[in-house]
């Protein structure tokens, strides 16, 4: 039986997502997603917001990240399993869905493993635009796994970074990242310790995966004036920075209700002051004030960023071949005759 038009939902496979990204260009797509996130952060108050819903296990975490602006609804399914890479699997995989609030019908189903890497990098560089020191040219990239090249390219495209200094406890990851960044226009320096990686860097990105309280940066490693983009601490019991760094930094977050559970600031008192990025973006709160201030983006990843990325993709695939219509919604001729539809399909 041929499905009707109402049954079909545009589906973007991994293959089509990769074709779309190449069609648009990695740096341009990151920059455009960042612009969409910036627009959506400017209308922060119009969104339904809730900390994401996690299911923890000894193996990792599986999370649902929903939000709505009253017209569209979106959610992402995402996992975090740091042990996976040793089994040939990724730490983070994801897919997501957008729906029309008026009918409740899904309007897009898409892979989001690639898209999460783009949106995380887009968010980091967007925040970097507001908080990183002026004329920053060098970024330390600690943790050279799946997200790392996307982070480097985002800071190149949006914050004018020309040099990245790479470090990972696994030299093979650094070699992979360095090889992937060849020909991108970035100067790439491979380092043998985190201390070496942060030498001369105005921006420090930590993007490691470990299911524990790790100390990727100690207090003495962080000098005045730097911007820290802390990506990897994003779960209860999983952080990257020594607590003393937090106490010397001005801390910026996406959604405090979620970050206090999941971010670096889980190590601080529940009322420790933090600034919400949407307020910086709308001019209601101050970003970087002076050259000696240490700014810290305690990133955990928030549902509105995924919603922005989903809406971007929905627009970007219109009139293209970068999706397939998926027979996903039962559409009986008489809406109440679902059973009859089943019987006629015999
Ligand atoms: N904030 C967000 O929005 C967001 C989005 C996506 C992923 N993440 C998080 O970012 C982290 C990285 O994700 P990924 O997909 O790149 O993971 P990945 O497993 O592909 O890479 C992580 C890398 O960190 C390295 N590493 C582990 N401990 C280290 C240490 N002590 N020093 C230096 N390197 C170390 C590993 O060797 C690995 O190469 C994860 O913790 C993930 O949960 C956050």
Short mmCIF file of C-alpha atoms and ligand atoms in Angstrom, two decimals:
data_model
loop_
_atom_site.label_atom_id
_atom_site.label_comp_id
_atom_site.label_asym_id
_atom_site.label_seq_id
_atom_site.Cartn_x
_atom_site.Cartn_y
_atom_site.Cartn_z
CA UNK A 1 0.00 0.00 0.00
CA UNK A 2 1.37 3.40 -0.97
CA UNK A 3 1.60 5.78 2.00
CA UNK A 4 -0.18 9.11 1.60
CA UNK A 5 1.65 12.43 1.81
CA UNK A 6 0.42 12.89 5.38
CA UNK A 7 2.19 9.67 6.38
CA UNK A 8 5.60 10.89 5.25
CA UNK A 9 8.19 12.58 7.44
CA UNK A 10 11.46 13.89 5.97
CA UNK A 11 14.29 11.72 7.29
CA UNK A 12 17.96 12.77 7.16
CA UNK A 13 20.27 9.76 7.35
CA UNK A 14 23.91 10.01 8.37
CA UNK A 15 24.84 9.70 4.70
CA UNK A 16 22.55 12.57 3.72
CA UNK A 17 23.71 14.69 6.67
CA UNK A 18 27.31 14.27 5.51
CA UNK A 19 26.32 15.25 1.95
CA UNK A 20 24.45 18.28 3.28
CA UNK A 21 27.46 19.34 5.39
CA UNK A 22 29.80 19.03 2.38
CA UNK A 23 27.31 20.88 0.18
CA UNK A 24 27.20 23.81 2.62
CA UNK A 25 30.78 23.53 3.95
CA UNK A 26 31.73 22.62 7.55
CA UNK A 27 32.76 26.09 8.70
CA UNK A 28 29.86 27.83 7.00
CA UNK A 29 27.33 25.39 8.45
CA UNK A 30 28.78 25.80 11.96
CA UNK A 31 28.62 29.59 11.56
CA UNK A 32 25.02 29.48 10.32
CA UNK A 33 23.90 27.14 13.10
CA UNK A 34 25.58 29.50 15.57
CA UNK A 35 23.56 32.40 14.12
CA UNK A 36 20.37 30.38 14.60
CA UNK A 37 21.35 29.54 18.19
CA UNK A 38 22.14 33.22 18.83
CA UNK A 39 18.68 34.22 17.50
CA UNK A 40 16.99 31.59 19.65
CA UNK A 41 18.98 32.59 22.77
CA UNK A 42 17.71 36.14 22.17
CA UNK A 43 14.14 34.86 22.60
CA UNK A 44 15.05 32.59 25.53
CA UNK A 45 11.92 33.46 27.48
CA UNK A 46 9.62 32.10 24.76
CA UNK A 47 10.91 28.53 25.22
CA UNK A 48 9.71 25.71 27.45
CA UNK A 49 12.78 24.77 29.45
CA UNK A 50 13.61 21.74 31.54
CA UNK A 51 16.87 20.07 32.54
CA UNK A 52 17.38 17.08 30.28
CA UNK A 53 16.04 13.74 31.42
CA UNK A 54 18.84 11.25 32.11
CA UNK A 55 18.89 7.49 32.61
CA UNK A 56 22.20 6.73 34.32
CA UNK A 57 23.81 3.31 34.45
CA UNK A 58 27.27 2.07 35.39
CA UNK A 59 28.00 2.02 31.63
CA UNK A 60 27.05 5.59 30.75
CA UNK A 61 24.04 7.82 30.37
CA UNK A 62 21.10 8.04 27.94
CA UNK A 63 19.32 11.38 27.81
CA UNK A 64 16.26 13.02 26.30
CA UNK A 65 16.45 16.77 25.61
CA UNK A 66 13.06 18.34 24.82
CA UNK A 67 11.99 21.94 24.27
CA UNK A 68 9.33 23.96 22.46
CA UNK A 69 8.79 27.57 21.40
CA UNK A 70 5.02 27.09 21.25
CA UNK A 71 5.05 26.57 17.46
CA UNK A 72 7.57 23.78 17.04
CA UNK A 73 8.58 21.06 19.47
CA UNK A 74 11.91 19.24 19.35
CA UNK A 75 13.83 16.61 21.22
CA UNK A 76 17.16 14.89 20.96
CA UNK A 77 18.03 11.38 22.12
CA UNK A 78 21.72 11.30 23.07
CA UNK A 79 24.02 8.95 24.94
CA UNK A 80 27.34 9.42 26.71
CA UNK A 81 29.44 6.27 27.13
CA UNK A 82 33.15 7.08 27.59
CA UNK A 83 34.04 3.36 27.63
CA UNK A 84 32.59 2.89 24.14
CA UNK A 85 35.64 3.93 22.11
CA UNK A 86 37.61 0.97 23.52
CA UNK A 87 34.90 -1.27 22.00
CA UNK A 88 34.99 0.43 18.60
CA UNK A 89 31.84 2.45 19.37
CA UNK A 90 31.42 6.20 19.78
CA UNK A 91 31.11 7.96 23.13
CA UNK A 92 28.23 10.11 21.88
CA UNK A 93 25.53 9.21 19.33
CA UNK A 94 22.24 11.02 18.79
CA UNK A 95 19.13 11.46 16.70
CA UNK A 96 16.39 14.04 16.93
CA UNK A 97 12.89 15.00 15.94
CA UNK A 98 11.02 18.20 15.23
CA UNK A 99 7.22 18.41 15.38
CA UNK A 100 4.44 20.89 14.66
CA UNK A 101 2.77 21.97 17.91
CA UNK A 102 -0.56 22.67 16.14
CA UNK A 103 -1.07 19.10 14.89
CA UNK A 104 1.53 17.26 16.96
CA UNK A 105 2.77 15.69 13.72
CA UNK A 106 6.54 15.19 13.36
CA UNK A 107 8.05 17.37 10.61
CA UNK A 108 11.65 16.10 10.65
CA UNK A 109 13.52 13.04 11.86
CA UNK A 110 17.28 13.22 11.60
CA UNK A 111 20.56 11.74 12.66
CA UNK A 112 22.16 14.04 15.21
CA UNK A 113 25.58 12.52 15.90
CA UNK A 114 27.17 14.70 13.22
CA UNK A 115 24.74 17.51 13.97
CA UNK A 116 25.58 17.46 17.70
CA UNK A 117 29.27 17.89 16.90
CA UNK A 118 28.38 20.91 14.72
CA UNK A 119 25.97 22.47 17.22
CA UNK A 120 28.32 21.95 20.18
CA UNK A 121 31.14 23.61 18.26
CA UNK A 122 28.76 26.37 17.10
CA UNK A 123 27.66 27.06 20.69
CA UNK A 124 31.25 27.08 21.98
CA UNK A 125 32.44 29.51 19.33
CA UNK A 126 29.34 31.70 19.74
CA UNK A 127 30.12 31.97 23.46
CA UNK A 128 33.79 32.51 22.57
CA UNK A 129 32.77 35.48 20.41
CA UNK A 130 31.33 37.14 23.54
CA UNK A 131 33.89 36.02 26.14
CA UNK A 132 37.28 35.24 24.59
CA UNK A 133 39.97 37.90 24.83
CA UNK A 134 40.10 40.26 21.85
CA UNK A 135 42.59 39.19 19.16
CA UNK A 136 42.89 35.66 20.54
CA UNK A 137 44.86 33.62 18.01
CA UNK A 138 45.81 30.39 19.77
CA UNK A 139 43.60 27.72 21.29
CA UNK A 140 44.68 24.72 23.38
CA UNK A 141 42.54 21.71 22.45
CA UNK A 142 42.70 19.12 25.23
CA UNK A 143 40.92 15.89 24.35
CA UNK A 144 41.30 15.06 20.67
CA UNK A 145 38.32 12.76 20.17
CA UNK A 146 35.20 12.96 18.03
CA UNK A 147 34.29 16.59 18.87
CA UNK A 148 37.77 18.06 18.63
CA UNK A 149 38.17 18.98 14.94
CA UNK A 150 34.71 20.59 14.93
CA UNK A 151 35.70 22.73 17.92
CA UNK A 152 38.93 23.81 16.23
CA UNK A 153 37.21 24.76 12.98
CA UNK A 154 34.43 26.64 14.78
CA UNK A 155 36.93 28.81 16.66
CA UNK A 156 38.84 29.41 13.43
CA UNK A 157 35.71 30.43 11.54
CA UNK A 158 34.06 32.51 14.26
CA UNK A 159 36.79 33.73 16.64
CA UNK A 160 39.77 34.16 14.33
CA UNK A 161 41.91 31.38 15.86
CA UNK A 162 44.86 30.54 13.59
CA UNK A 163 46.76 28.06 15.80
CA UNK A 164 45.60 25.02 17.78
CA UNK A 165 47.76 23.18 20.29
CA UNK A 166 46.54 19.61 20.67
CA UNK A 167 46.87 17.23 23.62
CA UNK A 168 45.25 13.89 24.46
CA UNK A 169 46.36 11.16 26.86
CA UNK A 170 46.17 8.91 23.82
CA UNK A 171 48.78 10.11 21.28
CA UNK A 172 46.86 8.26 18.53
CA UNK A 173 43.92 10.62 19.07
CA UNK A 174 46.21 13.65 18.72
CA UNK A 175 47.74 12.19 15.55
CA UNK A 176 44.23 11.63 14.13
CA UNK A 177 43.12 15.16 14.96
CA UNK A 178 46.32 16.72 13.55
CA UNK A 179 45.95 14.72 10.33
CA UNK A 180 42.30 15.71 9.95
CA UNK A 181 43.14 19.39 10.39
CA UNK A 182 45.80 19.37 7.66
CA UNK A 183 44.85 21.69 4.84
CA UNK A 184 42.24 23.59 6.86
CA UNK A 185 44.47 26.66 7.20
CA UNK A 186 45.10 26.12 10.92
CA UNK A 187 48.63 25.84 12.31
CA UNK A 188 48.51 22.59 14.26
CA UNK A 189 50.96 21.90 17.09
CA UNK A 190 50.87 18.44 18.71
CA UNK A 191 51.84 18.51 22.39
CA UNK A 192 52.87 15.88 24.91
CA UNK A 193 51.19 17.31 27.99
CA UNK A 194 48.31 19.58 28.88
CA UNK A 195 50.88 22.07 30.28
CA UNK A 196 52.61 22.22 26.91
CA UNK A 197 49.29 22.59 25.08
CA UNK A 198 48.21 25.67 27.03
CA UNK A 199 51.50 27.56 26.49
CA UNK A 200 50.63 30.86 24.82
CA UNK A 201 46.95 29.94 24.40
CA UNK A 202 44.31 32.62 25.03
CA UNK A 203 41.53 30.03 24.74
CA UNK A 204 41.62 26.61 26.42
CA UNK A 205 39.09 24.02 25.31
CA UNK A 206 38.75 20.87 27.39
CA UNK A 207 36.82 18.12 25.63
CA UNK A 208 37.76 14.87 27.30
CA UNK A 209 35.60 11.89 28.16
CA UNK A 210 35.95 9.99 31.40
CA UNK A 211 33.26 8.87 33.80
CA UNK A 212 34.80 10.49 36.86
CA UNK A 213 35.91 13.71 38.53
CA UNK A 214 38.98 14.26 36.36
CA UNK A 215 41.48 17.10 36.71
CA UNK A 216 42.46 18.06 33.19
CA UNK A 217 43.50 21.54 34.33
CA UNK A 218 44.95 22.36 37.74
CA UNK A 219 44.81 25.83 39.23
CA UNK A 220 48.47 26.75 38.59
CA UNK A 221 48.04 26.02 34.85
CA UNK A 222 45.53 28.80 34.28
CA UNK A 223 46.94 32.31 33.98
CA UNK A 224 45.00 35.59 33.93
CA UNK A 225 43.00 36.66 30.91
CA UNK A 226 42.21 33.28 29.36
CA UNK A 227 38.85 31.97 28.24
CA UNK A 228 38.13 28.34 29.17
CA UNK A 229 35.65 26.42 27.05
CA UNK A 230 34.89 23.36 29.19
CA UNK A 231 32.90 20.85 27.14
CA UNK A 232 33.60 17.43 28.65
CA UNK A 233 32.20 17.80 32.18
CA UNK A 234 28.54 17.22 31.44
CA UNK A 235 27.21 14.64 33.87
CA UNK A 236 26.90 14.17 37.64
CA UNK A 237 30.26 12.81 38.80
CA UNK A 238 32.02 13.80 35.53
CA UNK A 239 34.05 17.03 35.56
CA UNK A 240 37.35 18.28 34.15
CA UNK A 241 38.57 21.28 36.14
CA UNK A 242 40.09 21.69 39.59
CA UNK A 243 37.63 23.48 41.89
CA UNK A 244 40.11 26.32 42.57
CA UNK A 245 39.94 27.35 38.90
CA UNK A 246 36.19 27.75 39.24
CA UNK A 247 36.67 30.01 42.26
CA UNK A 248 38.97 32.34 40.24
CA UNK A 249 36.75 32.44 37.17
CA UNK A 250 33.63 34.27 36.10
CA UNK A 251 31.36 31.40 35.16
CA UNK A 252 28.94 31.47 32.23
CA UNK A 253 26.34 28.78 31.64
CA UNK A 254 23.51 27.81 29.33
CA UNK A 255 20.68 26.90 31.73
CA UNK A 256 21.67 27.00 35.44
CA UNK A 257 19.04 24.47 36.51
CA UNK A 258 20.73 21.87 34.30
CA UNK A 259 24.35 23.01 34.70
CA UNK A 260 24.23 22.88 38.50
CA UNK A 261 23.42 19.16 38.19
CA UNK A 262 25.78 18.30 35.34
CA UNK A 263 28.47 20.94 34.86
CA UNK A 264 31.76 21.88 36.50
CA UNK A 265 29.76 23.92 39.02
CA UNK A 266 28.38 20.76 40.63
CA UNK A 267 31.59 21.13 42.71
CA UNK A 268 30.41 24.53 44.05
CA UNK A 269 27.72 25.72 46.42
CA UNK A 270 24.27 25.64 44.82
CA UNK A 271 24.02 29.45 45.02
CA UNK A 272 27.46 30.23 43.60
CA UNK A 273 26.90 33.11 41.15
CA UNK A 274 26.83 32.25 37.45
CA UNK A 275 25.82 34.29 34.41
CA UNK A 276 23.40 32.94 31.83
CA UNK A 277 24.66 33.27 28.26
CA UNK A 278 21.30 34.38 26.87
CA UNK A 279 21.56 37.43 29.13
CA UNK A 280 25.02 38.26 27.83
CA UNK A 281 23.78 37.85 24.25
CA UNK A 282 20.81 40.15 24.85
CA UNK A 283 23.00 42.74 26.62
CA UNK A 284 21.33 42.26 30.01
CA UNK A 285 24.50 40.89 31.61
CA UNK A 286 28.16 41.69 31.18
CA UNK A 287 30.47 39.33 29.29
CA UNK A 288 34.23 39.85 29.40
CA UNK A 289 35.02 43.04 31.37
CA UNK A 290 38.80 43.20 31.35
CA UNK A 291 42.00 41.66 30.08
CA UNK A 292 42.92 39.84 33.28
CA UNK A 293 39.57 38.21 33.95
CA UNK A 294 39.32 34.42 33.55
CA UNK A 295 36.07 33.54 31.82
CA UNK A 296 34.75 29.98 31.96
CA UNK A 297 32.03 28.59 29.74
CA UNK A 298 30.75 25.62 31.74
CA UNK A 299 29.14 23.90 28.75
CA UNK A 300 26.85 20.92 29.17
CA UNK A 301 24.74 21.26 26.02
CA UNK A 302 21.15 22.49 26.22
CA UNK A 303 18.00 21.48 24.33
CA UNK A 304 17.50 24.90 22.69
CA UNK A 305 20.82 24.45 20.84
CA UNK A 306 19.51 21.19 19.37
CA UNK A 307 16.18 22.82 18.54
CA UNK A 308 18.06 25.57 16.66
CA UNK A 309 20.11 22.96 14.79
CA UNK A 310 16.99 20.93 13.93
CA UNK A 311 15.20 24.00 12.56
CA UNK A 312 18.31 24.93 10.58
CA UNK A 313 18.42 21.45 8.99
CA UNK A 314 14.70 21.46 8.24
CA UNK A 315 15.17 24.69 6.26
CA UNK A 316 18.43 23.58 4.66
CA UNK A 317 16.97 20.37 3.15
CA UNK A 318 13.92 22.05 1.63
CA UNK A 319 13.96 21.57 -2.15
CA UNK A 320 17.07 19.37 -1.99
CA UNK A 321 17.71 15.64 -2.25
CA UNK A 322 19.39 15.43 1.15
CA UNK A 323 16.49 13.55 2.77
CA UNK A 324 14.15 10.63 2.19
CA UNK A 325 10.42 10.62 2.89
CA UNK A 326 9.87 8.13 5.70
CA UNK A 327 6.55 6.28 6.03
CA UNK A 328 6.28 7.07 9.73
CA UNK A 329 2.71 8.13 10.49
CA UNK A 330 -0.34 5.92 9.99
CA UNK A 331 -2.85 7.88 7.88
CA UNK A 332 -6.21 6.05 7.62
CA UNK A 333 -8.75 7.48 5.10
CA UNK A 334 -11.14 7.92 8.02
CA UNK A 335 -8.97 9.20 10.91
CA UNK A 336 -10.92 7.01 13.36
CA UNK A 337 -10.62 3.85 11.28
CA UNK A 338 -7.10 2.81 12.23
CA UNK A 339 -8.23 -0.83 12.57
CA UNK A 340 -9.85 -0.78 9.12
CA UNK A 341 -6.58 0.47 7.67
CA UNK A 342 -4.79 -2.45 9.28
CA UNK A 343 -7.31 -4.98 7.92
CA UNK A 344 -7.17 -3.56 4.39
CA UNK A 345 -3.39 -4.06 4.44
CA UNK A 346 -3.77 -7.84 4.86
N1 LIG B 1 28.91 20.21 26.32
C1 LIG B 1 28.34 19.66 25.26
O1 LIG B 1 27.43 20.22 24.67
C2 LIG B 1 28.86 18.35 24.77
C3 LIG B 1 28.45 17.88 23.51
C4 LIG B 1 29.01 16.69 23.05
C5 LIG B 1 29.91 15.98 23.83
N2 LIG B 1 30.25 16.46 25.07
C6 LIG B 1 31.21 15.76 25.92
O2 LIG B 1 32.49 16.02 25.38
C7 LIG B 1 33.37 14.95 25.70
C8 LIG B 1 34.14 14.53 24.48
O3 LIG B 1 33.24 13.93 23.55
P1 LIG B 1 33.82 13.15 22.30
O4 LIG B 1 32.65 12.71 21.50
O5 LIG B 1 34.89 13.96 21.64
O6 LIG B 1 34.48 11.90 23.08
P2 LIG B 1 35.64 10.92 22.59
O7 LIG B 1 35.58 9.74 23.48
O8 LIG B 1 35.58 10.72 21.12
O9 LIG B 1 36.99 11.75 22.90
C9 LIG B 1 37.42 12.04 24.18
C10 LIG B 1 38.94 12.09 24.20
O10 LIG B 1 39.37 12.50 25.52
C11 LIG B 1 40.59 11.85 25.77
N3 LIG B 1 40.89 11.92 27.20
C12 LIG B 1 40.30 11.23 28.22
N4 LIG B 1 40.86 11.59 29.40
C13 LIG B 1 41.80 12.52 29.12
C14 LIG B 1 42.71 13.27 29.91
N5 LIG B 1 42.78 13.09 31.23
N6 LIG B 1 43.54 14.16 29.28
C15 LIG B 1 43.50 14.32 27.94
N7 LIG B 1 42.66 13.63 27.13
C16 LIG B 1 41.82 12.74 27.71
C17 LIG B 1 40.37 10.45 25.22
O11 LIG B 1 41.61 9.77 25.00
C18 LIG B 1 39.60 10.75 23.93
O12 LIG B 1 40.47 10.86 22.80
C19 LIG B 1 32.50 13.87 26.29
O13 LIG B 1 32.71 13.87 27.70
C20 LIG B 1 31.10 14.25 25.94
O14 LIG B 1 30.17 13.82 26.88
C21 LIG B 1 29.74 17.63 25.55
#
